CSV table of N, CA and C in Angstrom, one decimal:
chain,number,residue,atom,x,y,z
F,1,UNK,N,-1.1,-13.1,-29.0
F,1,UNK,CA,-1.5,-11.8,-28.4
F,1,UNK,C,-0.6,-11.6,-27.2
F,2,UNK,N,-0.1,-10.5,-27.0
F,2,UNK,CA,1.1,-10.2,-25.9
F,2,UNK,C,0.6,-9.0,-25.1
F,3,UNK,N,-0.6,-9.4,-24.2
F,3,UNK,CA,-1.0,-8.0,-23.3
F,3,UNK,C,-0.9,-8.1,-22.0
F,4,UNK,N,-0.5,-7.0,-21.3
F,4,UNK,CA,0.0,-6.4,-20.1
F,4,UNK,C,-1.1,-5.5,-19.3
F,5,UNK,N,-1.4,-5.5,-18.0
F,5,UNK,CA,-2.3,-4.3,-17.2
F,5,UNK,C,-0.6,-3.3,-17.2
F,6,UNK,N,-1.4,-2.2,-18.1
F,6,UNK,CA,-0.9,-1.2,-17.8
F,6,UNK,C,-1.4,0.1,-17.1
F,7,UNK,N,-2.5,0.1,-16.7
F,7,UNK,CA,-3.1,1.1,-15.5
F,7,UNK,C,-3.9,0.9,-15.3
F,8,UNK,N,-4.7,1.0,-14.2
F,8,UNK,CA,-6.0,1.0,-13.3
F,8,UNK,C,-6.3,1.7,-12.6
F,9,UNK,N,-7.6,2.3,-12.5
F,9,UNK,CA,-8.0,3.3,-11.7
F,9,UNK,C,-8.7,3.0,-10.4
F,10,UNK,N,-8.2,3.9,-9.4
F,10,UNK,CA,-9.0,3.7,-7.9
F,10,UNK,C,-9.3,5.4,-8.0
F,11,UNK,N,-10.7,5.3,-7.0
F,11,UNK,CA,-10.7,6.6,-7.0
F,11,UNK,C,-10.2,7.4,-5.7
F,12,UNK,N,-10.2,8.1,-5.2
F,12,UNK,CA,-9.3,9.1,-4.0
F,12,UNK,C,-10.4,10.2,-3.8
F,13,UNK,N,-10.3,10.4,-2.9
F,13,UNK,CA,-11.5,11.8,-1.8
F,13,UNK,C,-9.9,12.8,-0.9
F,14,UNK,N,-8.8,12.0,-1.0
F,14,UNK,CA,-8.3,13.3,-0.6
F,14,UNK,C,-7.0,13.3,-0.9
F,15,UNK,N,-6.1,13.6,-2.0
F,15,UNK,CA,-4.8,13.2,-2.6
F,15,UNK,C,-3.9,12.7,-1.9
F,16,UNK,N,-3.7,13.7,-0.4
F,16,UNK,CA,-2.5,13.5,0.2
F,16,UNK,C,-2.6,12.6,1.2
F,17,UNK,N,-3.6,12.0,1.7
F,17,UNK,CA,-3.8,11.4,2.3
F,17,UNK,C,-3.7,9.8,1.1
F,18,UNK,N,-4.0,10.1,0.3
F,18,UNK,CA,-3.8,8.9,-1.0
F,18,UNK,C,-1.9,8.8,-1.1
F,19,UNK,N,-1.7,9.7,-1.1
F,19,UNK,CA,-0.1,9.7,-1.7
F,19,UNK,C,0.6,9.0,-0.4
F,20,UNK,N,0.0,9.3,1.0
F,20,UNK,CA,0.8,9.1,2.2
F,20,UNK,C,0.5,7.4,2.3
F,21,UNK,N,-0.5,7.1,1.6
F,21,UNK,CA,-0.6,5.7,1.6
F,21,UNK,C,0.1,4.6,0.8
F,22,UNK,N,0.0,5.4,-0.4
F,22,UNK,CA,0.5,4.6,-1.5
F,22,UNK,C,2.3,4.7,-1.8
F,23,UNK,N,2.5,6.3,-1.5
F,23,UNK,CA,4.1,6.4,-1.6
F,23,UNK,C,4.8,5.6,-0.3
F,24,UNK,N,4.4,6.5,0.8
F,24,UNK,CA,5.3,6.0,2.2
F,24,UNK,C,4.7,5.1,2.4
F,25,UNK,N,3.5,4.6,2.4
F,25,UNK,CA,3.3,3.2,3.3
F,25,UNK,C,3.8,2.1,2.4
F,26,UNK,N,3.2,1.9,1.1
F,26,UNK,CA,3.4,1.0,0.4
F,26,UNK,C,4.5,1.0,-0.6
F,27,UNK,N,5.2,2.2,-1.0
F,27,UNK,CA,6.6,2.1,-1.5
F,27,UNK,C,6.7,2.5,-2.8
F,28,UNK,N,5.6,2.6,-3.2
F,28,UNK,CA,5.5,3.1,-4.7
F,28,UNK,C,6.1,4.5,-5.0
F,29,UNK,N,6.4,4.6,-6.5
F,29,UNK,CA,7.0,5.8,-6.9
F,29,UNK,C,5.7,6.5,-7.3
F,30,UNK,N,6.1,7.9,-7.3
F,30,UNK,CA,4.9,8.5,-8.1
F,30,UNK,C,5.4,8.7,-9.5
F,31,UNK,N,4.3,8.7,-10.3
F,31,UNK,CA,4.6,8.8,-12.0
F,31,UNK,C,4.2,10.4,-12.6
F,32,UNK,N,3.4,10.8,-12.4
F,32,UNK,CA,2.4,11.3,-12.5
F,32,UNK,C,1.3,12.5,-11.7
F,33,UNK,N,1.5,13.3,-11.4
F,33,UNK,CA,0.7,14.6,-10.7
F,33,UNK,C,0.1,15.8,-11.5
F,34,UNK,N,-1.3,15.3,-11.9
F,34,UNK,CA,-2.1,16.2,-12.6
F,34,UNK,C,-3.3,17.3,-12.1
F,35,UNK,N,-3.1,18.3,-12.1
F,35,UNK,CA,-4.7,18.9,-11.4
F,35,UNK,C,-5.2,19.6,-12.9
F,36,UNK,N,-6.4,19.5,-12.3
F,36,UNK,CA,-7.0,20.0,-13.6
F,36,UNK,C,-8.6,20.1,-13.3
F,37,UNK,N,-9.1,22.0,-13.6
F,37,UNK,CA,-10.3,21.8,-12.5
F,37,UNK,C,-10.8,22.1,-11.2
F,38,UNK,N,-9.7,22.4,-10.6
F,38,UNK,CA,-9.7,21.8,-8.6
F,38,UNK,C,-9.5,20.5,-8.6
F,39,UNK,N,-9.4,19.2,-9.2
F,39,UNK,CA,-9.2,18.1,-9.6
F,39,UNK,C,-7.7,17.6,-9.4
F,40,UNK,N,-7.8,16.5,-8.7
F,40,UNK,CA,-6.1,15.8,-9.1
F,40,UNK,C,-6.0,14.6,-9.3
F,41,UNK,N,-5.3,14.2,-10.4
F,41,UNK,CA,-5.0,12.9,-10.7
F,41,UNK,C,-3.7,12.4,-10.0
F,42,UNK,N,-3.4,11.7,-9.5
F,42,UNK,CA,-1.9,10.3,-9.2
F,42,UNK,C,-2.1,9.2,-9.8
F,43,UNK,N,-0.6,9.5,-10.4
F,43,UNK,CA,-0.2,8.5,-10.9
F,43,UNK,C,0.9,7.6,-10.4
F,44,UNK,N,0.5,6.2,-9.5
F,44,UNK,CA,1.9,5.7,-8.7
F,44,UNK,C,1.8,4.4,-9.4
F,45,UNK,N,3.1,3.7,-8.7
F,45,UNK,CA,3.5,2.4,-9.2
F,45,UNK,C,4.5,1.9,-8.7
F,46,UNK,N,5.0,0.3,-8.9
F,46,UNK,CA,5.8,0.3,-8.3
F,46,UNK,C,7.1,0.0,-8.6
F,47,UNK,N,8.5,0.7,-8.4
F,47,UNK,CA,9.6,1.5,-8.7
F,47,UNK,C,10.2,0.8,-10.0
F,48,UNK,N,10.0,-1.1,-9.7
F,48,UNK,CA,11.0,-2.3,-10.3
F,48,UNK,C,9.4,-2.1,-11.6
F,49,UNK,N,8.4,-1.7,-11.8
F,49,UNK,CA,7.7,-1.9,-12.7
F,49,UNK,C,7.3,-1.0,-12.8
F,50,UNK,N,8.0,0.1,-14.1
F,50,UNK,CA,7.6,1.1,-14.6
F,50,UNK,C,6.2,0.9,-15.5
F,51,UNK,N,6.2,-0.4,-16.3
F,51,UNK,CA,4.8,-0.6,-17.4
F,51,UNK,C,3.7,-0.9,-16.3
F,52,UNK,N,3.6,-1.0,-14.8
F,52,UNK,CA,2.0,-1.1,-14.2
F,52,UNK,C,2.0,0.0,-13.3
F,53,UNK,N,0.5,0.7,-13.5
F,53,UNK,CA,0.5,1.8,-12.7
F,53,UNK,C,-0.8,2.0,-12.1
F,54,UNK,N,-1.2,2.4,-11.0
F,54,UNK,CA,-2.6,3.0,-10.8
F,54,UNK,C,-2.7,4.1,-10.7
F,55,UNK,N,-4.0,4.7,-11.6
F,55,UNK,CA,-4.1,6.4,-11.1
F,55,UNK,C,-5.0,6.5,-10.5
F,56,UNK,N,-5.1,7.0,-9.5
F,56,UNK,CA,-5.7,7.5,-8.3
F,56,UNK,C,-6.8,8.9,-9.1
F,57,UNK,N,-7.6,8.8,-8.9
F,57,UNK,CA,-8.6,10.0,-9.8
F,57,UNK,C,-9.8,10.2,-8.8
F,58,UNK,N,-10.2,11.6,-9.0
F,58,UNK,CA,-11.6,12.0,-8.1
F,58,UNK,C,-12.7,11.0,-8.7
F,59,UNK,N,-13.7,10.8,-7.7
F,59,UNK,CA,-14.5,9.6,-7.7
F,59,UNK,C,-15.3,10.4,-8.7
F,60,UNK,N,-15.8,9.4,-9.8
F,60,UNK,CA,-16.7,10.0,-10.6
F,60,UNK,C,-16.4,11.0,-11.5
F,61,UNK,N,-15.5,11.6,-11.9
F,61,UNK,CA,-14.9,13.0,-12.3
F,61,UNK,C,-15.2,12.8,-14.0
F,62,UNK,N,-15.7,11.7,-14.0
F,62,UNK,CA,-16.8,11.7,-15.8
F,62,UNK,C,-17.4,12.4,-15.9
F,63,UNK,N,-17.8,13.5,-16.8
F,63,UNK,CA,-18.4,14.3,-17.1
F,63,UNK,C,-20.0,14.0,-16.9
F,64,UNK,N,-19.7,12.8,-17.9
F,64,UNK,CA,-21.2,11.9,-18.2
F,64,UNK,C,-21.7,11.4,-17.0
F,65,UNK,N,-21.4,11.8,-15.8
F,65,UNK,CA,-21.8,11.1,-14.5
F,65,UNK,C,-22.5,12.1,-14.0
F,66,UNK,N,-23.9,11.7,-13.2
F,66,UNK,CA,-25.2,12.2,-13.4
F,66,UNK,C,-24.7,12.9,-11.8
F,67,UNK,N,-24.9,13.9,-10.9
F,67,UNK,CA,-24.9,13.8,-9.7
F,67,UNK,C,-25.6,12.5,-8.7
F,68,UNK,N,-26.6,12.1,-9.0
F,68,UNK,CA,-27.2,10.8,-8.7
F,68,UNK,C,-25.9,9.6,-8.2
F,69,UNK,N,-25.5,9.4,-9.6
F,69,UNK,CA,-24.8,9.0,-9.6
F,69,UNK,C,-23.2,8.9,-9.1
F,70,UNK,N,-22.9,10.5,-9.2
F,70,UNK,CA,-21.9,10.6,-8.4
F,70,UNK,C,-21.8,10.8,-6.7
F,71,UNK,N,-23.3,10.7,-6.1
F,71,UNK,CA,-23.4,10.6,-5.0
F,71,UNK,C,-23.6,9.2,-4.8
F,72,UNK,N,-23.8,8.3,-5.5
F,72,UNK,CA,-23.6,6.8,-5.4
F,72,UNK,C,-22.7,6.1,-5.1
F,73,UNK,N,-21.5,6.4,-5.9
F,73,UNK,CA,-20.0,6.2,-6.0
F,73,UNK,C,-19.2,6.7,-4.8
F,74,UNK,N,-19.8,7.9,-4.1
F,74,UNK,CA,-19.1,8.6,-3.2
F,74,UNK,C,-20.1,7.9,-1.9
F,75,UNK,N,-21.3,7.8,-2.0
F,75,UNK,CA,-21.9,7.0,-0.6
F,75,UNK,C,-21.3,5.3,-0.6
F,76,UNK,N,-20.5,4.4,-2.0
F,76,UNK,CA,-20.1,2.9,-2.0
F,76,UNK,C,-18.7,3.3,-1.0
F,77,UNK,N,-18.0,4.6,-1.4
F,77,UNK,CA,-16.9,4.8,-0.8
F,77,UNK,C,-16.9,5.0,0.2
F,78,UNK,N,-17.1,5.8,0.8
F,78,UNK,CA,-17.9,5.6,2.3
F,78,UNK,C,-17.8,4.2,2.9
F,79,UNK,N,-18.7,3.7,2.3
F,79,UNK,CA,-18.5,2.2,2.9
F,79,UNK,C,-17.7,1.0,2.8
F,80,UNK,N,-16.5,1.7,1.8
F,80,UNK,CA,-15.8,0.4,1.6
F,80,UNK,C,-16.2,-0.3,0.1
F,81,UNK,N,-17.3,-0.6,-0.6
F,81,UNK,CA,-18.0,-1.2,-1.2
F,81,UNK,C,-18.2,-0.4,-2.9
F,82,UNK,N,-16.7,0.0,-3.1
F,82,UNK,CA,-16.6,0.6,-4.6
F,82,UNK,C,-15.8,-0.2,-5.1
F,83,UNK,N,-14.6,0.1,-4.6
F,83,UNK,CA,-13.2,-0.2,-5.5
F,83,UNK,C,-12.1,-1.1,-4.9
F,84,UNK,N,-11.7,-2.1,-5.6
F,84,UNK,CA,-10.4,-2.8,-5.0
F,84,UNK,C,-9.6,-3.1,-5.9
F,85,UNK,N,-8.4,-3.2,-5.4
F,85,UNK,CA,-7.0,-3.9,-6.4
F,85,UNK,C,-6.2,-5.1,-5.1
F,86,UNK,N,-6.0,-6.4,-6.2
F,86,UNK,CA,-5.0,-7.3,-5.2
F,86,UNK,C,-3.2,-7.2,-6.0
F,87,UNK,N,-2.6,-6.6,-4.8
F,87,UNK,CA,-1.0,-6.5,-5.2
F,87,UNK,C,-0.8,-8.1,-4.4
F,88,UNK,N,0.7,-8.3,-4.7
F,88,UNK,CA,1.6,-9.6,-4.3
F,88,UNK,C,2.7,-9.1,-3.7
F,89,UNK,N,3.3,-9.8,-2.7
F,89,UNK,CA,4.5,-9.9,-1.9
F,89,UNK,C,5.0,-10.7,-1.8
F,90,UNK,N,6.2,-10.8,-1.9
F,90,UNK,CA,7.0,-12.3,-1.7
F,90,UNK,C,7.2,-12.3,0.1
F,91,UNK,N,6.9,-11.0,0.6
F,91,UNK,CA,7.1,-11.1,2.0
F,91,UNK,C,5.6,-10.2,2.7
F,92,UNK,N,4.9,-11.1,2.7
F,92,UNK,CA,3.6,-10.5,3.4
F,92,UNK,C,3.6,-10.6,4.9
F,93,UNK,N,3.8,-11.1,5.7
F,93,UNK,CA,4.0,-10.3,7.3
F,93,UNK,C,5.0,-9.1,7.0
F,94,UNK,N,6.1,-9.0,6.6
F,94,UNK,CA,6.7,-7.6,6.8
F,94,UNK,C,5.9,-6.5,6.3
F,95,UNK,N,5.2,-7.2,4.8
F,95,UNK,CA,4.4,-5.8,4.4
F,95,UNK,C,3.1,-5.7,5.4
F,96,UNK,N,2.5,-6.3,5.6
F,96,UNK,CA,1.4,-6.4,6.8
F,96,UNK,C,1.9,-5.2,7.9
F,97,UNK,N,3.0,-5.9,8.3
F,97,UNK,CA,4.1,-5.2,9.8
F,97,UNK,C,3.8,-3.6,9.9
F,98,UNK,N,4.5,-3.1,8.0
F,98,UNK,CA,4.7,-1.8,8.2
F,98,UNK,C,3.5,-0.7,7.9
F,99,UNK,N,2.5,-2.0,7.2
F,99,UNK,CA,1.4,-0.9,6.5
F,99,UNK,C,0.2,-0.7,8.2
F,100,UNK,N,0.1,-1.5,8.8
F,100,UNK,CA,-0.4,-1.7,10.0
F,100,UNK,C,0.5,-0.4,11.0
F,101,UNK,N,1.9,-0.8,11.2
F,101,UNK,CA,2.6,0.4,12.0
F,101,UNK,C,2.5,2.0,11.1
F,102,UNK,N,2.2,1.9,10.1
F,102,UNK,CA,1.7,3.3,9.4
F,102,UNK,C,0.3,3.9,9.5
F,103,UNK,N,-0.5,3.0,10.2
F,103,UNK,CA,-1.9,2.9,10.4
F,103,UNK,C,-3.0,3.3,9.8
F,104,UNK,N,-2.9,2.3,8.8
F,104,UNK,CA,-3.3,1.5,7.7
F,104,UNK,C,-4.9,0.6,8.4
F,105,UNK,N,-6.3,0.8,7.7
F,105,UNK,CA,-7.1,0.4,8.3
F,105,UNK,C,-6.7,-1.3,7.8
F,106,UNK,N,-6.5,-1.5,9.0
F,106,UNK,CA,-6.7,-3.7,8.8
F,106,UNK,C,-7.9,-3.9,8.8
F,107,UNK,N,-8.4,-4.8,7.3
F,107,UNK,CA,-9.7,-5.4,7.3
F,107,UNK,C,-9.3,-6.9,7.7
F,108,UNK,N,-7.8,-7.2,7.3
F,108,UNK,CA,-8.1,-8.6,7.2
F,108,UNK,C,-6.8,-8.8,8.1
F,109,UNK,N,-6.0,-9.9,8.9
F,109,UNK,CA,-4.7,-10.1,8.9
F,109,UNK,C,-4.4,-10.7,8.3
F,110,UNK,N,-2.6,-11.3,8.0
F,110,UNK,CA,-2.8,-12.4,7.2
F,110,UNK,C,-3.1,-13.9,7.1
F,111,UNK,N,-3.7,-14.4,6.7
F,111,UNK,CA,-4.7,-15.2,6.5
F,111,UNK,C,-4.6,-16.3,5.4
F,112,UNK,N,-4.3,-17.7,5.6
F,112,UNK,CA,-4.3,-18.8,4.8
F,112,UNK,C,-5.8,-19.4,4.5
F,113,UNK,N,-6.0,-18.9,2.8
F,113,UNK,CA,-7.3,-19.0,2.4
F,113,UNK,C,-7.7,-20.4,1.8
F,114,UNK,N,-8.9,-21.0,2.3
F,114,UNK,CA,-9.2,-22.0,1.6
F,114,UNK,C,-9.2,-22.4,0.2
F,115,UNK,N,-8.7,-21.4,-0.5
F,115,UNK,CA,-8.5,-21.8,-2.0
F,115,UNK,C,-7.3,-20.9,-2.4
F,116,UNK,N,-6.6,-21.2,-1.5
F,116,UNK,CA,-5.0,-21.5,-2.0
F,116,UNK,C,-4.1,-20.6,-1.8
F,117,UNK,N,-4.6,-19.8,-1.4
F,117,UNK,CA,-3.7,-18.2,-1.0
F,117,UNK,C,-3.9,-17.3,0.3
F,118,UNK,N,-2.7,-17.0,0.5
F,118,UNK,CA,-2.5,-16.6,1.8
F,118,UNK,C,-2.2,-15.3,1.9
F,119,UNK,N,-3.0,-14.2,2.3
F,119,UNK,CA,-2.9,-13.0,2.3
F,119,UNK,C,-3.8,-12.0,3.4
F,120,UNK,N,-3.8,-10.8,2.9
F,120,UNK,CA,-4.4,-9.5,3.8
F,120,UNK,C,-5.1,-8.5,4.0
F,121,UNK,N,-5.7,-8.1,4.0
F,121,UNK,CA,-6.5,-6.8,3.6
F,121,UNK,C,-6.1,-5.6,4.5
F,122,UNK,N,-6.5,-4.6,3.8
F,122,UNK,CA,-6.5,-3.0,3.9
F,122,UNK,C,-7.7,-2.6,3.4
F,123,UNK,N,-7.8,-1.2,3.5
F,123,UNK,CA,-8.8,0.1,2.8
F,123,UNK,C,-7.4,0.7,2.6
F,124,UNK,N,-7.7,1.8,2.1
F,124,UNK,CA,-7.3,2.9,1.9
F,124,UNK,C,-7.4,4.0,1.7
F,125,UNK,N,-7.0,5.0,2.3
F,125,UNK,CA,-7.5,6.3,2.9
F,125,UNK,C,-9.4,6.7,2.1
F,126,UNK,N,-9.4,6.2,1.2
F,126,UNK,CA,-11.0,6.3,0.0
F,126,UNK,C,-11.9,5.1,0.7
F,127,UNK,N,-11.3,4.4,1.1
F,127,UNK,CA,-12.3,3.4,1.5
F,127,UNK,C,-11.9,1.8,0.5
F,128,UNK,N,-11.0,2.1,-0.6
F,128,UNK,CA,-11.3,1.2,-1.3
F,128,UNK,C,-9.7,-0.1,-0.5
F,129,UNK,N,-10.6,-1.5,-1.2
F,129,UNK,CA,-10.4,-2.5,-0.8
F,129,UNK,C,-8.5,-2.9,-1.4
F,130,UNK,N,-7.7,-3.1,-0.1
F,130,UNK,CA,-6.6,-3.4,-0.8
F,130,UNK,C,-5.8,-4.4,-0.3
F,131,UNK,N,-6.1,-5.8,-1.2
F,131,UNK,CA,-6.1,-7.0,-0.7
F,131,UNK,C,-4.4,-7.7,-1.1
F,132,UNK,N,-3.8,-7.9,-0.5
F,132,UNK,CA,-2.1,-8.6,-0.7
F,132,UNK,C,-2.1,-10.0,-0.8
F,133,UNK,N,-1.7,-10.4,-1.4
F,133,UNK,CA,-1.5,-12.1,-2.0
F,133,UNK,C,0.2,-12.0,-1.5
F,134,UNK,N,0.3,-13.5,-1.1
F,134,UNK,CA,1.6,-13.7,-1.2
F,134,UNK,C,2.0,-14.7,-2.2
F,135,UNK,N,3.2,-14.1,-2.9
F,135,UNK,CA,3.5,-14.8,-3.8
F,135,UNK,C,4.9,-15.3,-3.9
F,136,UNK,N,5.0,-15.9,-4.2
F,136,UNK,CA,6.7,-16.5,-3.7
F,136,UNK,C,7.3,-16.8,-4.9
């Protein structure tokens, strides 16, 4: 069996403020700009890896999602406590450096973790969790 992450979803409460994070802070290309609804989807990724992508989508924007529920999703985000993705850098203080001087919420600095990995945390403009491994 030969399988690959080819996309994942975070959700976004305000596009451009998503795009200013993910394009200029973090370097990603965008793939992808869909509205549909008052709705907008992004689609980024990063430039050297056209096959992995995240799209960025309104929280909840399933049809099948109850308002209950979509005020759930939108009060986890709020707090941080919906959604995360962990990227890798072969140079994590520099990425730290510029996502920090772009002002970038620091949850974490970088940090040599008791089980084996050394890395950093963010939010991002939604709230959701964006944790950096260094990988060499």
């Amino acid at each position: 069996m030969d399988l690959t992450i080819h996309w994942t979803f975070l959700p976004h409460n305000d596009p451009e403020a998503s795009l200013a994070f993910y394009r200029d802070s973090l370097g990603f290309e965008v793939r992808n700009d869909v509205g549909y609804g008052g709705m907008r989807w992004l689609t980024v990724g990063p430039a050297d890896q056209p096959g992995t992508s995240i799209v960025l989508e309104p929280p909840a924007a399933d049809p099948g999602v109850t308002e209950d529920e979509r005020r759930t999703v939108t009060e986890m985000m709020a707090k941080g406590s919906y959604a995360r993705i962990v990227l890798a850098t072969a140079d994590l203080d520099g990425t730290f450096d510029r996502l920090k001087a772009a002002g970038a919420e620091v949850v974490q600095e970088p940090t040599e973790q008791p089980y084996g990995v050394r890395d950093c945390a963010f939010r991002d403009p939604a709230g959701n969790l964006v944790r950096i491994n260094e990988a060499n």
